[in-house]
Protein backbone atom coordinates (compact mmCIF):
# COMPACT_ATOMS: atom_id res chain seq x y z
CA UNK A 1 0.00 0.00 0.00
CA UNK A 2 1.03 3.58 -0.57
CA UNK A 3 2.65 5.28 2.40
CA UNK A 4 1.23 8.67 1.51
CA UNK A 5 -2.08 10.47 1.92
CA UNK A 6 -3.27 13.07 -0.57
CA UNK A 7 -6.56 14.91 -1.07
CA UNK A 8 -8.52 13.27 -3.86
CA UNK A 9 -9.06 16.45 -5.84
CA UNK A 10 -8.15 20.13 -6.03
CA UNK A 11 -9.04 23.04 -8.25
CA UNK A 12 -6.82 25.88 -9.37
CA UNK A 13 -7.32 28.93 -11.57
CA UNK A 14 -5.07 29.27 -14.57
CA UNK A 15 -2.04 31.43 -13.81
CA UNK A 16 -2.31 30.93 -10.08
CA UNK A 17 -0.04 28.77 -7.94
CA UNK A 18 -1.20 25.23 -7.27
CA UNK A 19 -0.17 23.87 -3.89
CA UNK A 20 -0.62 20.12 -3.58
CA UNK A 21 -0.16 18.67 -0.08
CA UNK A 22 1.01 15.20 0.86
CA UNK A 23 1.25 13.47 4.22
CA UNK A 24 3.91 10.80 4.74
CA UNK A 25 4.06 10.51 8.50
CA UNK A 26 5.72 7.07 8.48
CA UNK A 27 8.57 8.05 6.16
CA UNK A 28 11.91 6.61 7.20
CA UNK A 29 15.20 8.46 7.30
CA UNK A 30 16.52 7.17 3.99
CA UNK A 31 13.32 7.50 1.97
CA UNK A 32 12.94 10.20 -0.60
CA UNK A 33 9.74 11.99 -1.56
CA UNK A 34 8.95 11.78 -5.28
CA UNK A 35 6.25 13.50 -7.26
CA UNK A 36 4.92 12.19 -10.55
CA UNK A 37 1.89 13.17 -12.56
CA UNK A 38 -0.31 11.39 -15.07
CA UNK A 39 -2.09 13.39 -17.72
CA UNK A 40 -5.22 11.56 -18.82
CA UNK A 41 -4.10 7.95 -19.44
CA UNK A 42 -0.56 8.75 -20.50
CA UNK A 43 2.49 7.29 -18.80
CA UNK A 44 3.42 8.86 -15.46
CA UNK A 45 5.79 11.78 -15.74
CA UNK A 46 8.47 12.58 -13.19
CA UNK A 47 8.26 16.04 -11.66
CA UNK A 48 10.66 16.38 -8.75
CA UNK A 49 12.04 14.62 -5.71
CA UNK A 50 13.78 15.49 -2.45
CA UNK A 51 15.09 14.12 0.83
CA UNK A 52 14.87 16.91 3.38
CA UNK A 53 15.85 20.13 1.67
CA UNK A 54 13.46 22.12 -0.46
CA UNK A 55 13.97 21.54 -4.16
CA UNK A 56 13.13 23.52 -7.28
CA UNK A 57 13.37 22.73 -10.96
CA UNK A 58 11.85 24.06 -14.15
CA UNK A 59 8.54 22.36 -13.47
CA UNK A 60 7.87 22.82 -9.79
CA UNK A 61 9.07 23.38 -6.24
CA UNK A 62 9.00 20.85 -3.44
CA UNK A 63 8.71 21.98 0.15
CA UNK A 64 9.38 19.31 2.78
CA UNK A 65 8.62 20.03 6.44
CA UNK A 66 11.44 19.85 8.93
CA UNK A 67 10.08 16.66 10.49
CA UNK A 68 9.66 15.22 6.95
CA UNK A 69 6.16 14.04 7.73
CA UNK A 70 4.58 16.10 5.01
CA UNK A 71 5.42 17.97 1.84
CA UNK A 72 3.88 20.34 -0.67
CA UNK A 73 4.33 20.40 -4.41
CA UNK A 74 4.04 23.89 -5.84
CA UNK A 75 3.28 24.63 -9.47
CA UNK A 76 3.99 28.37 -9.50
CA UNK A 77 1.84 29.38 -12.47
CA UNK A 78 -0.58 26.60 -13.32
CA UNK A 79 -1.69 26.20 -16.93
CA UNK A 80 -4.53 24.18 -18.41
CA UNK A 81 -1.97 21.56 -19.43
CA UNK A 82 -1.17 20.97 -15.76
CA UNK A 83 -4.56 19.30 -15.33
CA UNK A 84 -3.57 15.78 -14.26
CA UNK A 85 -3.44 13.31 -11.39
CA UNK A 86 -0.48 14.08 -9.15
CA UNK A 87 1.15 11.30 -7.16
CA UNK A 88 3.30 11.73 -4.08
CA UNK A 89 5.45 8.64 -3.53
CA UNK A 90 8.06 7.76 -0.93
CA UNK A 91 10.85 5.55 -2.16
CA UNK A 92 13.97 4.08 -0.61
CA UNK A 93 17.36 5.42 -1.55
CA UNK A 94 18.41 3.72 -4.76
CA UNK A 95 15.28 1.63 -4.84
CA UNK A 96 13.11 2.61 -7.71
CA UNK A 97 10.02 0.47 -7.24
CA UNK A 98 7.26 3.06 -7.15
CA UNK A 99 4.10 2.41 -5.14
CA UNK A 100 1.38 4.61 -6.56
CA UNK A 101 -1.60 5.67 -4.50
CA UNK A 102 -4.73 7.30 -5.83
CA UNK A 103 -3.11 10.73 -6.05
CA UNK A 104 -4.70 14.17 -6.29
CA UNK A 105 -6.70 15.05 -9.36
CA UNK A 106 -5.83 18.67 -10.12
CA UNK A 107 -8.21 20.59 -12.36
CA UNK A 108 -6.89 23.87 -13.73
CA UNK A 109 -9.65 26.09 -15.04
CA UNK A 110 -9.57 29.26 -17.17
CA UNK B 1 14.65 14.56 -25.58
CA UNK B 2 15.18 10.81 -25.12
CA UNK B 3 12.05 8.80 -24.46
CA UNK B 4 10.81 5.31 -23.75
CA UNK B 5 8.96 3.89 -26.74
CA UNK B 6 6.28 1.22 -26.52
CA UNK B 7 4.63 -0.77 -29.28
CA UNK B 8 1.91 -1.39 -30.14
CA UNK B 9 -0.14 1.41 -28.66
CA UNK B 10 -3.20 -0.83 -28.60
CA UNK B 11 -3.48 -4.60 -28.83
CA UNK B 12 -6.60 -6.70 -28.89
CA UNK B 13 -6.22 -10.40 -28.25
CA UNK B 14 -8.43 -13.38 -27.59
CA UNK B 15 -8.49 -14.97 -24.19
CA UNK B 16 -5.90 -17.72 -23.93
CA UNK B 17 -3.61 -16.24 -26.56
CA UNK B 18 -0.03 -15.19 -25.93
CA UNK B 19 0.90 -11.54 -26.27
CA UNK B 20 4.24 -9.78 -26.32
CA UNK B 21 4.43 -6.13 -25.42
CA UNK B 22 7.52 -4.33 -26.61
CA UNK B 23 9.51 -1.47 -25.19
CA UNK B 24 12.63 0.39 -26.22
CA UNK B 25 14.07 1.98 -23.07
CA UNK B 26 16.29 5.05 -23.10
CA UNK B 27 19.63 3.96 -24.50
CA UNK B 28 21.98 4.53 -21.56
CA UNK B 29 19.55 3.27 -18.94
CA UNK B 30 20.28 0.10 -17.04
CA UNK B 31 17.09 -0.54 -15.04
CA UNK B 32 13.84 -1.51 -16.68
CA UNK B 33 10.35 -1.89 -15.32
CA UNK B 34 6.82 -2.88 -16.21
CA UNK B 35 3.78 -1.40 -14.54
CA UNK B 36 0.13 -1.83 -15.35
CA UNK B 37 -3.01 0.20 -14.78
CA UNK B 38 -6.43 -1.38 -14.97
CA UNK B 39 -8.98 1.17 -16.14
CA UNK B 40 -9.93 3.48 -13.28
CA UNK B 41 -7.47 1.92 -10.86
CA UNK B 42 -3.97 2.64 -9.53
CA UNK B 43 -0.73 2.19 -11.37
CA UNK B 44 0.71 -1.12 -10.13
CA UNK B 45 4.31 -2.33 -10.18
CA UNK B 46 4.86 -5.64 -11.96
CA UNK B 47 8.58 -6.27 -12.29
CA UNK B 48 12.01 -4.68 -12.37
CA UNK B 49 14.93 -5.96 -14.42
CA UNK B 50 18.64 -5.29 -14.17
CA UNK B 51 21.74 -6.98 -15.54
CA UNK B 52 19.66 -9.46 -17.51
CA UNK B 53 17.68 -10.72 -14.59
CA UNK B 54 14.61 -9.89 -12.57
CA UNK B 55 15.52 -7.85 -9.51
CA UNK B 56 12.05 -7.67 -8.02
CA UNK B 57 8.54 -8.76 -8.93
CA UNK B 58 5.12 -8.24 -7.45
CA UNK B 59 2.59 -10.92 -6.61
CA UNK B 60 0.75 -9.97 -9.80
CA UNK B 61 3.74 -11.16 -11.83
CA UNK B 62 2.98 -14.88 -11.73
CA UNK B 63 4.11 -17.71 -14.00
CA UNK B 64 1.98 -16.36 -16.85
CA UNK B 65 4.29 -13.37 -17.15
CA UNK B 66 7.88 -13.22 -18.32
CA UNK B 67 10.28 -10.48 -19.32
CA UNK B 68 13.21 -10.52 -21.64
CA UNK B 69 15.84 -8.26 -23.08
CA UNK B 70 16.42 -10.10 -26.35
CA UNK B 71 18.96 -7.63 -27.71
CA UNK B 72 20.67 -4.43 -26.71
CA UNK B 73 17.66 -2.24 -27.18
CA UNK B 74 14.35 -4.02 -26.63
CA UNK B 75 12.65 -5.02 -23.39
CA UNK B 76 9.60 -7.23 -23.67
CA UNK B 77 6.76 -8.40 -21.47
CA UNK B 78 5.13 -11.68 -22.44
CA UNK B 79 1.81 -12.88 -21.14
CA UNK B 80 1.57 -16.55 -21.94
CA UNK B 81 -2.16 -17.19 -21.80
CA UNK B 82 -4.15 -14.01 -21.46
CA UNK B 83 -7.17 -13.71 -19.23
CA UNK B 84 -9.93 -11.13 -19.32
CA UNK B 85 -8.52 -9.55 -16.16
CA UNK B 86 -5.21 -8.87 -17.92
CA UNK B 87 -6.93 -6.08 -19.83
CA UNK B 88 -5.10 -2.95 -18.77
CA UNK B 89 -2.68 -0.26 -19.81
CA UNK B 90 0.87 -1.57 -19.56
CA UNK B 91 3.65 0.93 -18.99
CA UNK B 92 7.33 0.32 -19.51
CA UNK B 93 9.82 2.49 -17.63
CA UNK B 94 13.56 2.81 -17.39
CA UNK B 95 16.01 4.56 -15.12
CA UNK B 96 19.65 5.31 -15.46
CA UNK B 97 21.59 3.60 -12.71
CA UNK B 98 20.47 2.92 -9.17
CA UNK B 99 24.06 3.24 -7.99
CA UNK B 100 23.72 6.93 -8.71
CA UNK B 101 20.77 6.94 -6.35
CA UNK B 102 17.35 8.25 -6.88
CA UNK B 103 17.45 8.92 -10.55
CA UNK B 104 13.94 9.23 -11.81
CA UNK B 105 12.06 6.66 -13.84
CA UNK B 106 10.99 7.60 -17.35
CA UNK B 107 7.75 6.02 -18.51
CA UNK B 108 6.55 5.17 -21.99
CA UNK B 109 3.11 6.10 -23.25
CA UNK B 110 1.78 2.63 -22.65
CA UNK B 111 0.20 -0.26 -24.52
CA UNK B 112 -3.51 -0.70 -24.03
CA UNK B 113 -4.18 -4.44 -23.92
CA UNK B 114 -7.74 -5.59 -24.44
CA UNK B 115 -8.50 -9.25 -23.91
CA UNK B 116 -11.79 -10.42 -25.44
mmCIF file of C-alpha atoms in Angstrom:
data_model
loop_
_atom_site.group_PDB
_atom_site.id
_atom_site.type_symbol
_atom_site.label_atom_id
_atom_site.label_comp_id
_atom_site.label_asym_id
_atom_site.label_seq_id
_atom_site.Cartn_x
_atom_site.Cartn_y
_atom_site.Cartn_z
ATOM 1 C CA UNK A 1 0.000 0.000 0.000
ATOM 2 C CA UNK A 2 1.025 3.579 -0.572
ATOM 3 C CA UNK A 3 2.651 5.282 2.397
ATOM 4 C CA UNK A 4 1.233 8.665 1.512
ATOM 5 C CA UNK A 5 -2.078 10.471 1.916
ATOM 6 C CA UNK A 6 -3.268 13.068 -0.569
ATOM 7 C CA UNK A 7 -6.558 14.909 -1.069
ATOM 8 C CA UNK A 8 -8.524 13.268 -3.858
ATOM 9 C CA UNK A 9 -9.063 16.450 -5.839
ATOM 10 C CA UNK A 10 -8.154 20.127 -6.035
ATOM 11 C CA UNK A 11 -9.044 23.038 -8.252
ATOM 12 C CA UNK A 12 -6.823 25.880 -9.365
ATOM 13 C CA UNK A 13 -7.323 28.928 -11.568
ATOM 14 C CA UNK A 14 -5.068 29.265 -14.572
ATOM 15 C CA UNK A 15 -2.040 31.429 -13.813
ATOM 16 C CA UNK A 16 -2.306 30.926 -10.077
ATOM 17 C CA UNK A 17 -0.045 28.771 -7.937
ATOM 18 C CA UNK A 18 -1.203 25.229 -7.272
ATOM 19 C CA UNK A 19 -0.173 23.871 -3.892
ATOM 20 C CA UNK A 20 -0.616 20.122 -3.576
ATOM 21 C CA UNK A 21 -0.159 18.669 -0.081
ATOM 22 C CA UNK A 22 1.005 15.197 0.860
ATOM 23 C CA UNK A 23 1.251 13.466 4.223
ATOM 24 C CA UNK A 24 3.906 10.796 4.735
ATOM 25 C CA UNK A 25 4.060 10.511 8.500
ATOM 26 C CA UNK A 26 5.717 7.073 8.478
ATOM 27 C CA UNK A 27 8.569 8.049 6.162
ATOM 28 C CA UNK A 28 11.907 6.605 7.204
ATOM 29 C CA UNK A 29 15.196 8.464 7.297
ATOM 30 C CA UNK A 30 16.516 7.169 3.987
ATOM 31 C CA UNK A 31 13.321 7.497 1.968
ATOM 32 C CA UNK A 32 12.937 10.201 -0.604
ATOM 33 C CA UNK A 33 9.738 11.989 -1.561
ATOM 34 C CA UNK A 34 8.950 11.776 -5.277
ATOM 35 C CA UNK A 35 6.251 13.495 -7.258
ATOM 36 C CA UNK A 36 4.921 12.190 -10.551
ATOM 37 C CA UNK A 37 1.894 13.174 -12.563
ATOM 38 C CA UNK A 38 -0.307 11.391 -15.066
ATOM 39 C CA UNK A 39 -2.089 13.385 -17.719
ATOM 40 C CA UNK A 40 -5.216 11.557 -18.824
ATOM 41 C CA UNK A 41 -4.100 7.955 -19.441
ATOM 42 C CA UNK A 42 -0.564 8.754 -20.501
ATOM 43 C CA UNK A 43 2.485 7.294 -18.798
ATOM 44 C CA UNK A 44 3.420 8.857 -15.461
ATOM 45 C CA UNK A 45 5.795 11.784 -15.741
ATOM 46 C CA UNK A 46 8.474 12.584 -13.195
ATOM 47 C CA UNK A 47 8.260 16.041 -11.665
ATOM 48 C CA UNK A 48 10.660 16.385 -8.754
ATOM 49 C CA UNK A 49 12.044 14.616 -5.712
ATOM 50 C CA UNK A 50 13.783 15.488 -2.453
ATOM 51 C CA UNK A 51 15.088 14.116 0.826
ATOM 52 C CA UNK A 52 14.868 16.912 3.378
ATOM 53 C CA UNK A 53 15.848 20.126 1.666
ATOM 54 C CA UNK A 54 13.462 22.117 -0.462
ATOM 55 C CA UNK A 55 13.974 21.541 -4.164
ATOM 56 C CA UNK A 56 13.132 23.525 -7.283
ATOM 57 C CA UNK A 57 13.367 22.726 -10.956
ATOM 58 C CA UNK A 58 11.847 24.062 -14.148
ATOM 59 C CA UNK A 59 8.538 22.358 -13.470
ATOM 60 C CA UNK A 60 7.872 22.819 -9.786
ATOM 61 C CA UNK A 61 9.071 23.376 -6.242
ATOM 62 C CA UNK A 62 8.996 20.850 -3.435
ATOM 63 C CA UNK A 63 8.707 21.982 0.149
ATOM 64 C CA UNK A 64 9.382 19.315 2.784
ATOM 65 C CA UNK A 65 8.621 20.029 6.443
ATOM 66 C CA UNK A 66 11.442 19.847 8.930
ATOM 67 C CA UNK A 67 10.081 16.656 10.494
ATOM 68 C CA UNK A 68 9.664 15.224 6.953
ATOM 69 C CA UNK A 69 6.160 14.043 7.731
ATOM 70 C CA UNK A 70 4.581 16.099 5.010
ATOM 71 C CA UNK A 71 5.419 17.972 1.843
ATOM 72 C CA UNK A 72 3.881 20.345 -0.675
ATOM 73 C CA UNK A 73 4.331 20.402 -4.408
ATOM 74 C CA UNK A 74 4.038 23.889 -5.842
ATOM 75 C CA UNK A 75 3.280 24.629 -9.475
ATOM 76 C CA UNK A 76 3.992 28.365 -9.501
ATOM 77 C CA UNK A 77 1.843 29.375 -12.475
ATOM 78 C CA UNK A 78 -0.582 26.603 -13.317
ATOM 79 C CA UNK A 79 -1.691 26.201 -16.928
ATOM 80 C CA UNK A 80 -4.525 24.180 -18.410
ATOM 81 C CA UNK A 81 -1.974 21.563 -19.432
ATOM 82 C CA UNK A 82 -1.170 20.968 -15.765
ATOM 83 C CA UNK A 83 -4.559 19.303 -15.325
ATOM 84 C CA UNK A 84 -3.572 15.780 -14.256
ATOM 85 C CA UNK A 85 -3.440 13.306 -11.390
ATOM 86 C CA UNK A 86 -0.476 14.076 -9.148
ATOM 87 C CA UNK A 87 1.150 11.297 -7.163
ATOM 88 C CA UNK A 88 3.299 11.726 -4.081
ATOM 89 C CA UNK A 89 5.451 8.642 -3.531
ATOM 90 C CA UNK A 90 8.057 7.759 -0.928
ATOM 91 C CA UNK A 91 10.854 5.553 -2.158
ATOM 92 C CA UNK A 92 13.974 4.082 -0.607
ATOM 93 C CA UNK A 93 17.360 5.425 -1.552
ATOM 94 C CA UNK A 94 18.413 3.722 -4.764
ATOM 95 C CA UNK A 95 15.279 1.628 -4.837
ATOM 96 C CA UNK A 96 13.111 2.612 -7.709
ATOM 97 C CA UNK A 97 10.019 0.469 -7.238
ATOM 98 C CA UNK A 98 7.258 3.057 -7.153
ATOM 99 C CA UNK A 99 4.104 2.412 -5.139
ATOM 100 C CA UNK A 100 1.378 4.612 -6.561
ATOM 101 C CA UNK A 101 -1.599 5.667 -4.497
ATOM 102 C CA UNK A 102 -4.726 7.301 -5.832
ATOM 103 C CA UNK A 103 -3.109 10.732 -6.048
ATOM 104 C CA UNK A 104 -4.699 14.173 -6.291
ATOM 105 C CA UNK A 105 -6.702 15.051 -9.359
ATOM 106 C CA UNK A 106 -5.835 18.671 -10.122
ATOM 107 C CA UNK A 107 -8.207 20.585 -12.359
ATOM 108 C CA UNK A 108 -6.885 23.871 -13.728
ATOM 109 C CA UNK A 109 -9.651 26.095 -15.038
ATOM 110 C CA UNK A 110 -9.566 29.261 -17.165
ATOM 111 C CA UNK B 1 14.648 14.565 -25.581
ATOM 112 C CA UNK B 2 15.181 10.809 -25.117
ATOM 113 C CA UNK B 3 12.050 8.800 -24.458
ATOM 114 C CA UNK B 4 10.814 5.309 -23.748
ATOM 115 C CA UNK B 5 8.960 3.886 -26.744
ATOM 116 C CA UNK B 6 6.279 1.224 -26.515
ATOM 117 C CA UNK B 7 4.631 -0.774 -29.281
ATOM 118 C CA UNK B 8 1.912 -1.391 -30.139
ATOM 119 C CA UNK B 9 -0.143 1.407 -28.659
ATOM 120 C CA UNK B 10 -3.202 -0.829 -28.596
ATOM 121 C CA UNK B 11 -3.478 -4.598 -28.835
ATOM 122 C CA UNK B 12 -6.595 -6.697 -28.890
ATOM 123 C CA UNK B 13 -6.217 -10.395 -28.246
ATOM 124 C CA UNK B 14 -8.426 -13.380 -27.588
ATOM 125 C CA UNK B 15 -8.488 -14.968 -24.186
ATOM 126 C CA UNK B 16 -5.904 -17.720 -23.929
ATOM 127 C CA UNK B 17 -3.608 -16.237 -26.555
ATOM 128 C CA UNK B 18 -0.033 -15.186 -25.932
ATOM 129 C CA UNK B 19 0.900 -11.540 -26.271
ATOM 130 C CA UNK B 20 4.240 -9.779 -26.316
ATOM 131 C CA UNK B 21 4.433 -6.126 -25.420
ATOM 132 C CA UNK B 22 7.515 -4.331 -26.607
ATOM 133 C CA UNK B 23 9.506 -1.473 -25.191
ATOM 134 C CA UNK B 24 12.627 0.394 -26.216
ATOM 135 C CA UNK B 25 14.069 1.981 -23.068
ATOM 136 C CA UNK B 26 16.287 5.051 -23.104
ATOM 137 C CA UNK B 27 19.632 3.960 -24.497
ATOM 138 C CA UNK B 28 21.984 4.526 -21.565
ATOM 139 C CA UNK B 29 19.553 3.272 -18.939
ATOM 140 C CA UNK B 30 20.285 0.102 -17.040
ATOM 141 C CA UNK B 31 17.095 -0.539 -15.044
ATOM 142 C CA UNK B 32 13.840 -1.509 -16.685
ATOM 143 C CA UNK B 33 10.347 -1.886 -15.318
ATOM 144 C CA UNK B 34 6.822 -2.876 -16.211
ATOM 145 C CA UNK B 35 3.777 -1.400 -14.543
ATOM 146 C CA UNK B 36 0.127 -1.835 -15.354
ATOM 147 C CA UNK B 37 -3.007 0.196 -14.784
ATOM 148 C CA UNK B 38 -6.430 -1.378 -14.972
ATOM 149 C CA UNK B 39 -8.981 1.171 -16.136
ATOM 150 C CA UNK B 40 -9.926 3.481 -13.282
ATOM 151 C CA UNK B 41 -7.466 1.922 -10.858
ATOM 152 C CA UNK B 42 -3.973 2.642 -9.530
ATOM 153 C CA UNK B 43 -0.727 2.190 -11.374
ATOM 154 C CA UNK B 44 0.707 -1.124 -10.126
ATOM 155 C CA UNK B 45 4.305 -2.327 -10.183
ATOM 156 C CA UNK B 46 4.861 -5.640 -11.958
ATOM 157 C CA UNK B 47 8.576 -6.267 -12.291
ATOM 158 C CA UNK B 48 12.006 -4.680 -12.372
ATOM 159 C CA UNK B 49 14.930 -5.959 -14.423
ATOM 160 C CA UNK B 50 18.645 -5.293 -14.172
ATOM 161 C CA UNK B 51 21.741 -6.976 -15.536
ATOM 162 C CA UNK B 52 19.660 -9.456 -17.507
ATOM 163 C CA UNK B 53 17.682 -10.722 -14.586
ATOM 164 C CA UNK B 54 14.605 -9.895 -12.573
ATOM 165 C CA UNK B 55 15.522 -7.854 -9.514
ATOM 166 C CA UNK B 56 12.049 -7.666 -8.025
ATOM 167 C CA UNK B 57 8.540 -8.757 -8.934
ATOM 168 C CA UNK B 58 5.123 -8.242 -7.453
ATOM 169 C CA UNK B 59 2.585 -10.921 -6.614
ATOM 170 C CA UNK B 60 0.754 -9.972 -9.802
ATOM 171 C CA UNK B 61 3.739 -11.163 -11.831
ATOM 172 C CA UNK B 62 2.984 -14.878 -11.734
ATOM 173 C CA UNK B 63 4.110 -17.714 -14.000
ATOM 174 C CA UNK B 64 1.985 -16.360 -16.854
ATOM 175 C CA UNK B 65 4.291 -13.373 -17.153
ATOM 176 C CA UNK B 66 7.878 -13.218 -18.319
ATOM 177 C CA UNK B 67 10.281 -10.482 -19.322
ATOM 178 C CA UNK B 68 13.215 -10.522 -21.643
ATOM 179 C CA UNK B 69 15.839 -8.257 -23.077
ATOM 180 C CA UNK B 70 16.420 -10.101 -26.346
ATOM 181 C CA UNK B 71 18.957 -7.631 -27.712
ATOM 182 C CA UNK B 72 20.667 -4.432 -26.706
ATOM 183 C CA UNK B 73 17.657 -2.238 -27.181
ATOM 184 C CA UNK B 74 14.346 -4.022 -26.630
ATOM 185 C CA UNK B 75 12.653 -5.021 -23.388
ATOM 186 C CA UNK B 76 9.597 -7.230 -23.669
ATOM 187 C CA UNK B 77 6.756 -8.405 -21.472
ATOM 188 C CA UNK B 78 5.134 -11.682 -22.437
ATOM 189 C CA UNK B 79 1.808 -12.878 -21.138
ATOM 190 C CA UNK B 80 1.573 -16.554 -21.943
ATOM 191 C CA UNK B 81 -2.159 -17.192 -21.801
ATOM 192 C CA UNK B 82 -4.146 -14.010 -21.465
ATOM 193 C CA UNK B 83 -7.174 -13.710 -19.226
ATOM 194 C CA UNK B 84 -9.933 -11.126 -19.318
ATOM 195 C CA UNK B 85 -8.524 -9.554 -16.160
ATOM 196 C CA UNK B 86 -5.214 -8.874 -17.923
ATOM 197 C CA UNK B 87 -6.933 -6.077 -19.832
ATOM 198 C CA UNK B 88 -5.101 -2.950 -18.765
ATOM 199 C CA UNK B 89 -2.676 -0.257 -19.805
ATOM 200 C CA UNK B 90 0.874 -1.572 -19.558
ATOM 201 C CA UNK B 91 3.655 0.929 -18.987
ATOM 202 C CA UNK B 92 7.326 0.322 -19.511
ATOM 203 C CA UNK B 93 9.816 2.487 -17.631
ATOM 204 C CA UNK B 94 13.561 2.811 -17.391
ATOM 205 C CA UNK B 95 16.006 4.558 -15.118
ATOM 206 C CA UNK B 96 19.645 5.313 -15.462
ATOM 207 C CA UNK B 97 21.588 3.604 -12.708
ATOM 208 C CA UNK B 98 20.472 2.921 -9.175
ATOM 209 C CA UNK B 99 24.059 3.238 -7.988
ATOM 210 C CA UNK B 100 23.719 6.928 -8.708
ATOM 211 C CA UNK B 101 20.772 6.936 -6.351
ATOM 212 C CA UNK B 102 17.353 8.247 -6.885
ATOM 213 C CA UNK B 103 17.453 8.923 -10.554
ATOM 214 C CA UNK B 104 13.937 9.231 -11.811
ATOM 215 C CA UNK B 105 12.063 6.658 -13.841
ATOM 216 C CA UNK B 106 10.986 7.597 -17.347
ATOM 217 C CA UNK B 107 7.746 6.024 -18.512
ATOM 218 C CA UNK B 108 6.551 5.172 -21.988
ATOM 219 C CA UNK B 109 3.108 6.101 -23.253
ATOM 220 C CA UNK B 110 1.782 2.631 -22.654
ATOM 221 C CA UNK B 111 0.200 -0.262 -24.519
ATOM 222 C CA UNK B 112 -3.511 -0.701 -24.034
ATOM 223 C CA UNK B 113 -4.179 -4.439 -23.917
ATOM 224 C CA UNK B 114 -7.739 -5.585 -24.437
ATOM 225 C CA UNK B 115 -8.501 -9.255 -23.912
ATOM 226 C CA UNK B 116 -11.790 -10.422 -25.438
#
